[in-house]
Amino acid sequence: MRRRIDSLRETLHKEGLEGYLVSNGANMLYLTGFEGGSRLLISADEDCILYVHRVNYDAAEDAVKDCEVRRVDYGDDLERVLARRIESLGLKSLGFDVMDAQTYMKIEKLLRETELKPRRDVMWALRKVKGEDELELLRKAAEITSMGMKKALEIVEDGMVERELAAEIDYEMRKLGSEGTAFETIVASGPNSAYPHGGRGDRRLKRGDLIVIDIGARYRGYCSDMTRTVTLGEASPRKIEIYEAVKEAREKALRIIRGGVKAREVDAEARRTMAEKGYGERFLHGLGHGVGLEVHEPPMLNPKSEDVLTPGNVVTVEPGIYIRGFGGVRIEDTVLVLEEGVEVLTRAPYQMVVR
């Protein structure tokens, strides 16, 4: 973690910031290796203090090696505690990642001599390119997710309730080492598959349904994300046509991904394929997003993205077509951006018809 803190300090010096206040849990985990802190204060020179509620204090002391850990007790006014420390350090410019309006106004009032600067981009710049230690954990998360998907394809059957299949997938990933899911598992069948995030999960699967299965394991803080779409029994010609259009869009997008490519150009490649097939208006979301300690993080692959892909980025590629009242198809993998091409991290069959 020392290397990450030093990298942040280098950025602070370049950006003219004398300190940085971290409130986002994923950012605190990234910098300290501990999940459960309340705030993290880092000066551009020496101080690194993780403030932790007494409930998590012992765990933090055992886990955190490169920062001082301070306990926050019941009744403590954390904002006042922070303000006193910032004043004692003489920090005149303080960047921060996220802060709700009430907290911002309180700290601003307490720190008359310190300029608060919203600089979430500072942390994203560090987190977008994954180190080898992170890639090891991301590969493990992807492996668990892939095994969960393979289990889903083995057990999905006529009459199952959507949430029943979701529960079986979650249980399988837990047994394989997942510490939880990166997001709520989506199983969306029939007309529900036309909604990118599914319905309530109470529909029973039926033969001929399009069934979208979107899952992701979380392993030691790191996430994964993958989707497959299947049907039980025979698929109609239109369903096959839509599936093949999505599959082709995915393949064309993957072919052009490499370091230095603009993220929006990758999105445009997939979107062109959809349009050529007559389904351009039914591709309702961006092509993908970054994956790391959060399941949705930069770089973003969408028509408005300003991101440029860099070797070490881990992103999803997830084209989809959604037709209300009919159904939807999405195919998604998590991939690592290389100098030339990608490494596909999630692996499960691309079979449309099962049983």
mmCIF file of C-alpha atoms in Angstrom:
data_model
loop_
_atom_site.group_PDB
_atom_site.id
_atom_site.type_symbol
_atom_site.label_atom_id
_atom_site.label_comp_id
_atom_site.label_asym_id
_atom_site.label_seq_id
_atom_site.Cartn_x
_atom_site.Cartn_y
_atom_site.Cartn_z
ATOM 1 C CA MET A 1 0.000 0.000 0.000
ATOM 2 C CA ARG A 2 2.975 2.303 0.522
ATOM 3 C CA ARG A 3 3.518 2.465 -3.245
ATOM 4 C CA ARG A 4 -0.090 3.568 -3.802
ATOM 5 C CA ILE A 5 0.112 6.240 -1.114
ATOM 6 C CA ASP A 6 3.387 7.511 -2.589
ATOM 7 C CA SER A 7 1.762 7.654 -6.048
ATOM 8 C CA LEU A 8 -1.089 9.704 -4.611
ATOM 9 C CA ARG A 9 1.389 12.094 -2.992
ATOM 10 C CA GLU A 10 3.219 12.539 -6.290
ATOM 11 C CA THR A 11 -0.088 13.479 -7.903
ATOM 12 C CA LEU A 12 -0.925 15.905 -5.088
ATOM 13 C CA HIS A 13 2.385 17.717 -5.607
ATOM 14 C CA LYS A 14 1.792 17.923 -9.368
ATOM 15 C CA GLU A 15 -1.739 19.247 -8.871
ATOM 16 C CA GLY A 16 -0.797 21.805 -6.223
ATOM 17 C CA LEU A 17 -2.774 20.097 -3.458
ATOM 18 C CA GLU A 18 -1.405 20.015 0.076
ATOM 19 C CA GLY A 19 -3.625 17.182 1.233
ATOM 20 C CA TYR A 20 -6.428 14.830 0.301
ATOM 21 C CA LEU A 21 -9.501 13.639 2.215
ATOM 22 C CA VAL A 22 -10.914 10.238 1.273
ATOM 23 C CA SER A 23 -14.502 9.231 2.097
ATOM 24 C CA ASN A 24 -15.248 6.602 -0.565
ATOM 25 C CA GLY A 25 -14.891 3.098 0.863
ATOM 26 C CA ALA A 26 -13.281 1.648 -2.257
ATOM 27 C CA ASN A 27 -10.676 4.420 -2.287
ATOM 28 C CA MET A 28 -9.849 3.784 1.380
ATOM 29 C CA LEU A 29 -9.532 0.067 0.658
ATOM 30 C CA TYR A 30 -7.253 0.802 -2.313
ATOM 31 C CA LEU A 31 -4.917 2.986 -0.237
ATOM 32 C CA THR A 32 -4.892 1.113 3.084
ATOM 33 C CA GLY A 33 -5.951 -2.473 2.372
ATOM 34 C CA PHE A 34 -8.730 -2.105 4.949
ATOM 35 C CA GLU A 35 -12.458 -2.045 4.310
ATOM 36 C CA GLY A 36 -14.394 -0.293 7.053
ATOM 37 C CA GLY A 37 -12.715 3.066 7.614
ATOM 38 C CA SER A 38 -14.667 6.281 8.190
ATOM 39 C CA ARG A 39 -12.246 8.805 6.645
ATOM 40 C CA LEU A 40 -8.665 8.822 5.404
ATOM 41 C CA LEU A 41 -6.574 11.996 5.579
ATOM 42 C CA ILE A 42 -3.317 12.146 3.637
ATOM 43 C CA SER A 43 -1.009 15.141 3.466
ATOM 44 C CA ALA A 44 1.245 15.687 0.478
ATOM 45 C CA ASP A 45 4.252 15.173 2.724
ATOM 46 C CA GLU A 46 4.049 12.889 5.748
ATOM 47 C CA ASP A 47 0.702 12.379 7.461
ATOM 48 C CA CYS A 48 -1.535 9.415 6.655
ATOM 49 C CA ILE A 49 -4.336 8.889 9.173
ATOM 50 C CA LEU A 50 -7.204 6.417 8.888
ATOM 51 C CA TYR A 51 -10.120 7.318 11.154
ATOM 52 C CA VAL A 52 -12.059 4.220 12.173
ATOM 53 C CA HIS A 53 -15.141 3.741 14.340
ATOM 54 C CA ARG A 54 -14.415 1.820 17.532
ATOM 55 C CA VAL A 55 -16.363 -1.180 16.162
ATOM 56 C CA ASN A 56 -13.698 -1.663 13.463
ATOM 57 C CA TYR A 57 -10.685 -0.286 15.334
ATOM 58 C CA ASP A 58 -9.020 -3.567 16.367
ATOM 59 C CA ALA A 59 -9.430 -5.037 12.882
ATOM 60 C CA ALA A 60 -7.961 -1.882 11.335
ATOM 61 C CA GLU A 61 -4.959 -1.881 13.664
ATOM 62 C CA ASP A 62 -4.208 -5.478 12.687
ATOM 63 C CA ALA A 63 -4.641 -4.863 8.945
ATOM 64 C CA VAL A 64 -3.228 -1.386 8.249
ATOM 65 C CA LYS A 65 0.553 -1.110 8.027
ATOM 66 C CA ASP A 66 1.330 2.169 6.265
ATOM 67 C CA CYS A 67 -1.041 4.615 7.982
ATOM 68 C CA GLU A 68 -1.734 5.686 11.525
ATOM 69 C CA VAL A 69 -5.100 4.367 12.757
ATOM 70 C CA ARG A 70 -7.196 6.589 15.026
ATOM 71 C CA ARG A 71 -10.351 5.533 16.830
ATOM 72 C CA VAL A 72 -13.651 7.354 16.487
ATOM 73 C CA ASP A 73 -15.867 6.868 19.550
ATOM 74 C CA TYR A 74 -19.608 7.250 19.986
ATOM 75 C CA GLY A 75 -20.467 10.931 20.210
ATOM 76 C CA ASP A 76 -17.286 12.127 18.498
ATOM 77 C CA ASP A 77 -17.808 14.863 15.934
ATOM 78 C CA LEU A 78 -15.655 13.438 13.146
ATOM 79 C CA GLU A 79 -15.820 16.593 11.027
ATOM 80 C CA ARG A 80 -14.475 18.680 13.925
ATOM 81 C CA VAL A 81 -11.766 16.102 14.592
ATOM 82 C CA LEU A 82 -10.737 16.270 10.931
ATOM 83 C CA ALA A 83 -10.845 20.066 10.862
ATOM 84 C CA ARG A 84 -8.550 20.319 13.895
ATOM 85 C CA ARG A 85 -6.017 17.981 12.288
ATOM 86 C CA ILE A 86 -6.139 19.782 8.941
ATOM 87 C CA GLU A 87 -5.608 23.118 10.711
ATOM 88 C CA SER A 88 -2.695 21.740 12.741
ATOM 89 C CA LEU A 89 -1.050 20.583 9.503
ATOM 90 C CA GLY A 90 -1.544 24.034 7.997
ATOM 91 C CA LEU A 91 -3.120 22.666 4.812
ATOM 92 C CA LYS A 92 -4.307 25.521 2.582
ATOM 93 C CA SER A 93 -5.613 23.394 -0.292
ATOM 94 C CA LEU A 94 -7.395 20.106 0.335
ATOM 95 C CA GLY A 95 -8.638 17.816 -2.408
ATOM 96 C CA PHE A 96 -11.371 15.291 -1.708
ATOM 97 C CA ASP A 97 -13.021 12.425 -3.550
ATOM 98 C CA VAL A 98 -16.686 12.534 -2.496
ATOM 99 C CA MET A 99 -18.632 14.404 0.148
ATOM 100 C CA ASP A 100 -22.328 14.967 0.736
ATOM 101 C CA ALA A 101 -23.533 18.570 0.756
ATOM 102 C CA GLN A 102 -24.162 18.712 4.510
ATOM 103 C CA THR A 103 -20.673 17.445 5.360
ATOM 104 C CA TYR A 104 -19.086 19.775 2.812
ATOM 105 C CA MET A 105 -20.820 22.841 4.235
ATOM 106 C CA LYS A 106 -19.852 21.889 7.782
ATOM 107 C CA ILE A 107 -16.180 21.296 6.977
ATOM 108 C CA GLU A 108 -16.012 24.428 4.828
ATOM 109 C CA LYS A 109 -17.381 26.460 7.737
ATOM 110 C CA LEU A 110 -14.844 24.933 10.137
ATOM 111 C CA LEU A 111 -11.899 25.440 7.759
ATOM 112 C CA ARG A 112 -11.922 29.134 6.917
ATOM 113 C CA GLU A 113 -8.299 29.114 5.775
ATOM 114 C CA THR A 114 -8.451 25.945 3.665
ATOM 115 C CA GLU A 115 -9.738 25.723 0.103
ATOM 116 C CA LEU A 116 -11.715 22.525 -0.514
ATOM 117 C CA LYS A 117 -11.385 21.136 -4.025
ATOM 118 C CA PRO A 118 -13.538 18.293 -5.416
ATOM 119 C CA ARG A 119 -10.957 16.083 -7.129
ATOM 120 C CA ARG A 120 -12.364 12.589 -7.486
ATOM 121 C CA ASP A 121 -10.376 12.347 -10.722
ATOM 122 C CA VAL A 122 -7.173 12.102 -8.688
ATOM 123 C CA MET A 123 -8.193 8.695 -7.358
ATOM 124 C CA TRP A 124 -9.634 7.474 -10.650
ATOM 125 C CA ALA A 125 -6.322 8.244 -12.351
ATOM 126 C CA LEU A 126 -4.585 5.910 -9.906
ATOM 127 C CA ARG A 127 -7.209 3.167 -9.940
ATOM 128 C CA LYS A 128 -7.930 2.925 -13.684
ATOM 129 C CA VAL A 129 -4.690 1.115 -14.511
ATOM 130 C CA LYS A 130 -4.433 -2.092 -12.511
ATOM 131 C CA GLY A 131 -1.201 -3.371 -11.018
ATOM 132 C CA GLU A 132 -0.157 -7.022 -11.137
ATOM 133 C CA ASP A 133 -1.372 -7.598 -7.578
ATOM 134 C CA GLU A 134 -4.799 -6.282 -8.557
ATOM 135 C CA LEU A 135 -4.905 -8.316 -11.763
ATOM 136 C CA GLU A 136 -4.291 -11.489 -9.777
ATOM 137 C CA LEU A 137 -7.392 -10.766 -7.678
ATOM 138 C CA LEU A 138 -9.451 -9.710 -10.702
ATOM 139 C CA ARG A 139 -8.568 -12.942 -12.498
ATOM 140 C CA LYS A 140 -9.683 -14.911 -9.446
ATOM 141 C CA ALA A 141 -12.962 -12.984 -9.264
ATOM 142 C CA ALA A 142 -13.484 -13.678 -12.976
ATOM 143 C CA GLU A 143 -12.709 -17.373 -12.508
ATOM 144 C CA ILE A 144 -15.297 -17.687 -9.734
ATOM 145 C CA THR A 145 -17.837 -15.801 -11.844
ATOM 146 C CA SER A 146 -17.164 -18.064 -14.816
ATOM 147 C CA MET A 147 -17.730 -21.145 -12.681
ATOM 148 C CA GLY A 148 -20.954 -19.625 -11.381
ATOM 149 C CA MET A 149 -22.158 -19.106 -14.942
ATOM 150 C CA LYS A 150 -21.260 -22.648 -15.945
ATOM 151 C CA LYS A 151 -23.309 -23.872 -12.984
ATOM 152 C CA ALA A 152 -26.235 -21.715 -14.120
ATOM 153 C CA LEU A 153 -26.124 -23.206 -17.615
ATOM 154 C CA GLU A 154 -26.124 -26.702 -16.105
ATOM 155 C CA ILE A 155 -29.118 -26.260 -13.791
ATOM 156 C CA VAL A 156 -31.415 -23.758 -15.543
ATOM 157 C CA GLU A 157 -34.719 -25.489 -16.274
ATOM 158 C CA ASP A 158 -38.365 -25.011 -17.112
ATOM 159 C CA GLY A 159 -40.430 -23.992 -14.073
ATOM 160 C CA MET A 160 -37.613 -22.473 -12.010
ATOM 161 C CA VAL A 161 -38.350 -19.077 -10.506
ATOM 162 C CA GLU A 162 -35.883 -16.364 -11.591
ATOM 163 C CA ARG A 163 -34.759 -15.644 -8.036
ATOM 164 C CA GLU A 164 -34.331 -19.376 -7.374
ATOM 165 C CA LEU A 165 -31.764 -19.631 -10.158
ATOM 166 C CA ALA A 166 -30.100 -16.432 -8.906
ATOM 167 C CA ALA A 167 -29.811 -17.923 -5.403
ATOM 168 C CA GLU A 168 -28.227 -21.118 -6.743
ATOM 169 C CA ILE A 169 -25.657 -19.075 -8.668
ATOM 170 C CA ASP A 170 -24.826 -16.946 -5.621
ATOM 171 C CA TYR A 171 -24.431 -20.073 -3.471
ATOM 172 C CA GLU A 172 -22.117 -21.684 -6.018
ATOM 173 C CA MET A 173 -19.893 -18.601 -6.161
ATOM 174 C CA ARG A 174 -19.795 -18.417 -2.354
ATOM 175 C CA LYS A 175 -18.624 -22.021 -2.186
ATOM 176 C CA LEU A 176 -15.873 -21.185 -4.669
ATOM 177 C CA GLY A 177 -14.518 -18.331 -2.550
ATOM 178 C CA SER A 178 -16.590 -15.264 -3.400
ATOM 179 C CA GLU A 179 -17.036 -12.926 -0.446
ATOM 180 C CA GLY A 180 -20.334 -11.802 -1.933
ATOM 181 C CA THR A 181 -21.676 -10.560 -5.230
ATOM 182 C CA ALA A 182 -20.418 -7.464 -7.019
ATOM 183 C CA PHE A 183 -24.068 -6.504 -7.613
ATOM 184 C CA GLU A 184 -27.459 -8.138 -7.202
ATOM 185 C CA THR A 185 -27.552 -11.150 -9.510
ATOM 186 C CA ILE A 186 -29.896 -10.643 -12.464
ATOM 187 C CA VAL A 187 -31.992 -13.453 -13.915
ATOM 188 C CA ALA A 188 -34.548 -11.967 -16.309
ATOM 189 C CA SER A 189 -36.744 -14.189 -18.459
ATOM 190 C CA GLY A 190 -39.334 -13.752 -21.189
ATOM 191 C CA PRO A 191 -40.641 -10.157 -21.299
ATOM 192 C CA ASN A 192 -38.503 -9.309 -18.237
ATOM 193 C CA SER A 193 -35.381 -9.849 -20.345
ATOM 194 C CA ALA A 194 -36.284 -6.674 -22.263
ATOM 195 C CA TYR A 195 -35.428 -4.691 -19.111
ATOM 196 C CA PRO A 196 -31.618 -4.399 -18.828
ATOM 197 C CA HIS A 197 -31.757 -4.795 -15.043
ATOM 198 C CA GLY A 198 -34.603 -7.320 -14.978
ATOM 199 C CA GLY A 199 -37.811 -7.356 -12.985
ATOM 200 C CA ARG A 200 -38.754 -8.455 -9.464
ATOM 201 C CA GLY A 201 -37.381 -11.953 -9.957
ATOM 202 C CA ASP A 202 -40.654 -13.773 -9.357
ATOM 203 C CA ARG A 203 -41.382 -15.044 -12.877
ATOM 204 C CA ARG A 204 -41.123 -18.750 -13.675
ATOM 205 C CA LEU A 205 -38.878 -19.742 -16.570
ATOM 206 C CA LYS A 206 -40.678 -21.188 -19.580
ATOM 207 C CA ARG A 207 -39.536 -23.098 -22.643
ATOM 208 C CA GLY A 208 -38.708 -20.750 -25.494
ATOM 209 C CA ASP A 209 -37.979 -17.835 -23.146
ATOM 210 C CA LEU A 210 -34.999 -15.584 -23.652
ATOM 211 C CA ILE A 211 -33.224 -15.741 -20.282
ATOM 212 C CA VAL A 212 -30.611 -13.089 -19.439
ATOM 213 C CA ILE A 213 -28.216 -14.148 -16.656
ATOM 214 C CA ASP A 214 -25.953 -11.329 -15.397
ATOM 215 C CA ILE A 215 -23.633 -12.214 -12.512
ATOM 216 C CA GLY A 216 -20.462 -11.086 -10.775
ATOM 217 C CA ALA A 217 -18.375 -12.410 -7.895
ATOM 218 C CA ARG A 218 -16.453 -10.215 -5.482
ATOM 219 C CA TYR A 219 -13.094 -11.529 -4.312
ATOM 220 C CA ARG A 220 -10.966 -9.681 -1.748
ATOM 221 C CA GLY A 221 -12.680 -6.468 -2.725
ATOM 222 C CA TYR A 222 -12.329 -6.909 -6.491
ATOM 223 C CA CYS A 223 -15.291 -7.413 -8.804
ATOM 224 C CA SER A 224 -16.187 -9.247 -11.971
ATOM 225 C CA ASP A 225 -19.126 -8.987 -14.364
ATOM 226 C CA MET A 226 -20.439 -11.298 -17.080
ATOM 227 C CA THR A 227 -23.708 -12.034 -18.885
ATOM 228 C CA ARG A 228 -25.010 -14.863 -20.996
ATOM 229 C CA THR A 229 -28.410 -15.173 -22.678
ATOM 230 C CA VAL A 230 -29.979 -18.573 -23.294
ATOM 231 C CA THR A 231 -33.268 -20.166 -24.265
ATOM 232 C CA LEU A 232 -34.786 -23.401 -23.028
ATOM 233 C CA GLY A 233 -35.439 -25.571 -26.047
ATOM 234 C CA GLU A 234 -35.900 -24.230 -29.560
ATOM 235 C CA ALA A 235 -35.399 -20.539 -30.280
ATOM 236 C CA SER A 236 -37.498 -18.708 -32.856
ATOM 237 C CA PRO A 237 -35.773 -17.310 -35.979
ATOM 238 C CA ARG A 238 -36.142 -13.752 -34.665
ATOM 239 C CA LYS A 239 -34.543 -14.621 -31.337
ATOM 240 C CA ILE A 240 -31.654 -16.280 -33.151
ATOM 241 C CA GLU A 241 -31.267 -13.205 -35.382
ATOM 242 C CA ILE A 242 -31.096 -10.890 -32.364
ATOM 243 C CA TYR A 243 -28.653 -13.167 -30.559
ATOM 244 C CA GLU A 244 -26.348 -13.322 -33.586
ATOM 245 C CA ALA A 245 -26.450 -9.521 -33.948
ATOM 246 C CA VAL A 246 -25.361 -9.075 -30.326
ATOM 247 C CA LYS A 247 -22.672 -11.729 -30.679
ATOM 248 C CA GLU A 248 -21.287 -10.061 -33.808
ATOM 249 C CA ALA A 249 -21.270 -6.638 -32.130
ATOM 250 C CA ARG A 250 -19.287 -8.083 -29.221
ATOM 251 C CA GLU A 251 -16.753 -9.723 -31.535
ATOM 252 C CA LYS A 252 -16.223 -6.575 -33.615
ATOM 253 C CA ALA A 253 -15.759 -4.429 -30.519
ATOM 254 C CA LEU A 254 -13.195 -6.833 -29.066
ATOM 255 C CA ARG A 255 -11.198 -6.760 -32.303
ATOM 256 C CA ILE A 256 -10.440 -3.046 -32.059
ATOM 257 C CA ILE A 257 -9.705 -2.783 -28.332
ATOM 258 C CA ARG A 258 -6.076 -2.016 -27.533
ATOM 259 C CA GLY A 259 -4.062 0.610 -25.722
ATOM 260 C CA GLY A 260 -4.528 4.109 -27.173
ATOM 261 C CA VAL A 261 -8.007 3.582 -28.647
ATOM 262 C CA LYS A 262 -10.743 6.009 -27.631
ATOM 263 C CA ALA A 263 -13.412 4.269 -25.579
ATOM 264 C CA ARG A 264 -16.219 5.890 -27.550
ATOM 265 C CA GLU A 265 -14.799 4.440 -30.797
ATOM 266 C CA VAL A 266 -15.167 0.927 -29.393
ATOM 267 C CA ASP A 267 -18.757 1.728 -28.420
ATOM 268 C CA ALA A 268 -19.376 3.122 -31.910
ATOM 269 C CA GLU A 269 -18.098 -0.074 -33.553
ATOM 270 C CA ALA A 270 -20.636 -2.181 -31.669
ATOM 271 C CA ARG A 271 -23.382 0.384 -32.242
ATOM 272 C CA ARG A 272 -22.748 0.380 -36.012
ATOM 273 C CA THR A 273 -23.223 -3.371 -36.113
ATOM 274 C CA MET A 274 -26.520 -3.081 -34.247
ATOM 275 C CA ALA A 275 -27.710 -0.366 -36.631
ATOM 276 C CA GLU A 276 -26.774 -2.394 -39.709
ATOM 277 C CA LYS A 277 -28.917 -5.234 -38.381
ATOM 278 C CA GLY A 278 -31.837 -2.869 -37.792
ATOM 279 C CA TYR A 279 -31.582 -2.792 -33.998
ATOM 280 C CA GLY A 280 -29.599 0.382 -33.360
ATOM 281 C CA GLU A 281 -32.386 2.063 -31.387
ATOM 282 C CA ARG A 282 -32.748 -0.969 -29.125
ATOM 283 C CA PHE A 283 -29.178 -0.845 -27.802
ATOM 284 C CA LEU A 284 -30.134 1.115 -24.701
ATOM 285 C CA HIS A 285 -26.892 1.512 -22.748
ATOM 286 C CA GLY A 286 -23.174 2.033 -23.178
ATOM 287 C CA LEU A 287 -21.001 -0.810 -24.402
ATOM 288 C CA GLY A 288 -19.142 -1.188 -21.137
ATOM 289 C CA HIS A 289 -17.453 0.187 -18.052
ATOM 290 C CA GLY A 290 -14.364 -0.261 -15.963
ATOM 291 C CA VAL A 291 -14.234 -2.954 -13.284
ATOM 292 C CA GLY A 292 -12.100 -3.043 -10.154
ATOM 293 C CA LEU A 293 -12.895 -2.392 -6.512
ATOM 294 C CA GLU A 294 -16.225 -1.135 -7.822
ATOM 295 C CA VAL A 295 -18.206 -2.914 -10.501
ATOM 296 C CA HIS A 296 -18.882 0.355 -12.348
ATOM 297 C CA GLU A 297 -15.898 2.671 -12.589
ATOM 298 C CA PRO A 298 -13.873 4.470 -15.274
ATOM 299 C CA PRO A 299 -13.013 4.057 -18.059
ATOM 300 C CA MET A 300 -16.510 4.210 -19.521
ATOM 301 C CA LEU A 301 -17.306 2.880 -22.993
ATOM 302 C CA ASN A 302 -20.238 4.928 -24.265
ATOM 303 C CA PRO A 303 -20.947 7.484 -27.016
ATOM 304 C CA LYS A 304 -20.000 10.472 -24.817
ATOM 305 C CA SER A 305 -16.909 9.011 -23.141
ATOM 306 C CA GLU A 306 -13.699 11.045 -23.155
ATOM 307 C CA ASP A 307 -11.645 8.093 -21.891
ATOM 308 C CA VAL A 308 -8.752 6.610 -23.854
ATOM 309 C CA LEU A 309 -8.090 2.940 -23.193
ATOM 310 C CA THR A 310 -4.749 2.148 -21.585
ATOM 311 C CA PRO A 311 -2.978 -1.183 -21.085
ATOM 312 C CA GLY A 312 -3.938 -2.324 -17.605
ATOM 313 C CA ASN A 313 -7.539 -1.126 -17.827
ATOM 314 C CA VAL A 314 -10.092 -3.810 -16.999
ATOM 315 C CA VAL A 315 -13.433 -3.207 -18.706
ATOM 316 C CA THR A 316 -16.635 -4.953 -19.694
ATOM 317 C CA VAL A 317 -17.876 -5.412 -23.238
ATOM 318 C CA GLU A 318 -21.640 -5.932 -23.056
ATOM 319 C CA PRO A 319 -23.717 -5.162 -26.158
ATOM 320 C CA GLY A 320 -27.444 -5.809 -25.827
ATOM 321 C CA ILE A 321 -30.730 -5.544 -27.695
ATOM 322 C CA TYR A 322 -33.979 -5.008 -25.773
ATOM 323 C CA ILE A 323 -37.480 -5.105 -27.272
ATOM 324 C CA ARG A 324 -40.319 -4.390 -24.862
ATOM 325 C CA GLY A 325 -42.942 -7.134 -24.810
ATOM 326 C CA PHE A 326 -40.651 -9.513 -26.699
ATOM 327 C CA GLY A 327 -37.433 -9.914 -24.769
ATOM 328 C CA GLY A 328 -33.770 -9.045 -24.752
ATOM 329 C CA VAL A 329 -30.298 -10.424 -25.374
ATOM 330 C CA ARG A 330 -27.038 -9.356 -23.738
ATOM 331 C CA ILE A 331 -23.615 -10.989 -23.907
ATOM 332 C CA GLU A 332 -20.930 -9.643 -21.597
ATOM 333 C CA ASP A 333 -17.362 -10.385 -20.609
ATOM 334 C CA THR A 334 -14.780 -8.689 -18.432
ATOM 335 C CA VAL A 335 -11.536 -8.110 -20.350
ATOM 336 C CA LEU A 336 -8.049 -6.767 -19.701
ATOM 337 C CA VAL A 337 -6.801 -4.147 -22.170
ATOM 338 C CA LEU A 338 -3.352 -4.959 -23.582
ATOM 339 C CA GLU A 339 -0.952 -3.026 -25.818
ATOM 340 C CA GLU A 340 -2.475 -5.020 -28.676
ATOM 341 C CA GLY A 341 -5.831 -6.647 -28.098
ATOM 342 C CA VAL A 342 -7.372 -8.004 -24.920
ATOM 343 C CA GLU A 343 -7.233 -10.864 -22.457
ATOM 344 C CA VAL A 344 -10.762 -12.155 -21.861
ATOM 345 C CA LEU A 345 -11.012 -12.822 -18.126
ATOM 346 C CA THR A 346 -14.511 -14.326 -17.904
ATOM 347 C CA ARG A 347 -15.057 -17.600 -19.717
ATOM 348 C CA ALA A 348 -18.244 -19.623 -20.135
ATOM 349 C CA PRO A 349 -19.937 -21.130 -23.205
ATOM 350 C CA TYR A 350 -21.742 -18.849 -25.658
ATOM 351 C CA GLN A 351 -24.491 -21.389 -26.250
ATOM 352 C CA MET A 352 -27.904 -19.935 -26.934
ATOM 353 C CA VAL A 353 -30.018 -23.071 -26.590
ATOM 354 C CA VAL A 354 -29.825 -25.220 -23.467
ATOM 355 C CA ARG A 355 -31.851 -28.383 -22.888
#
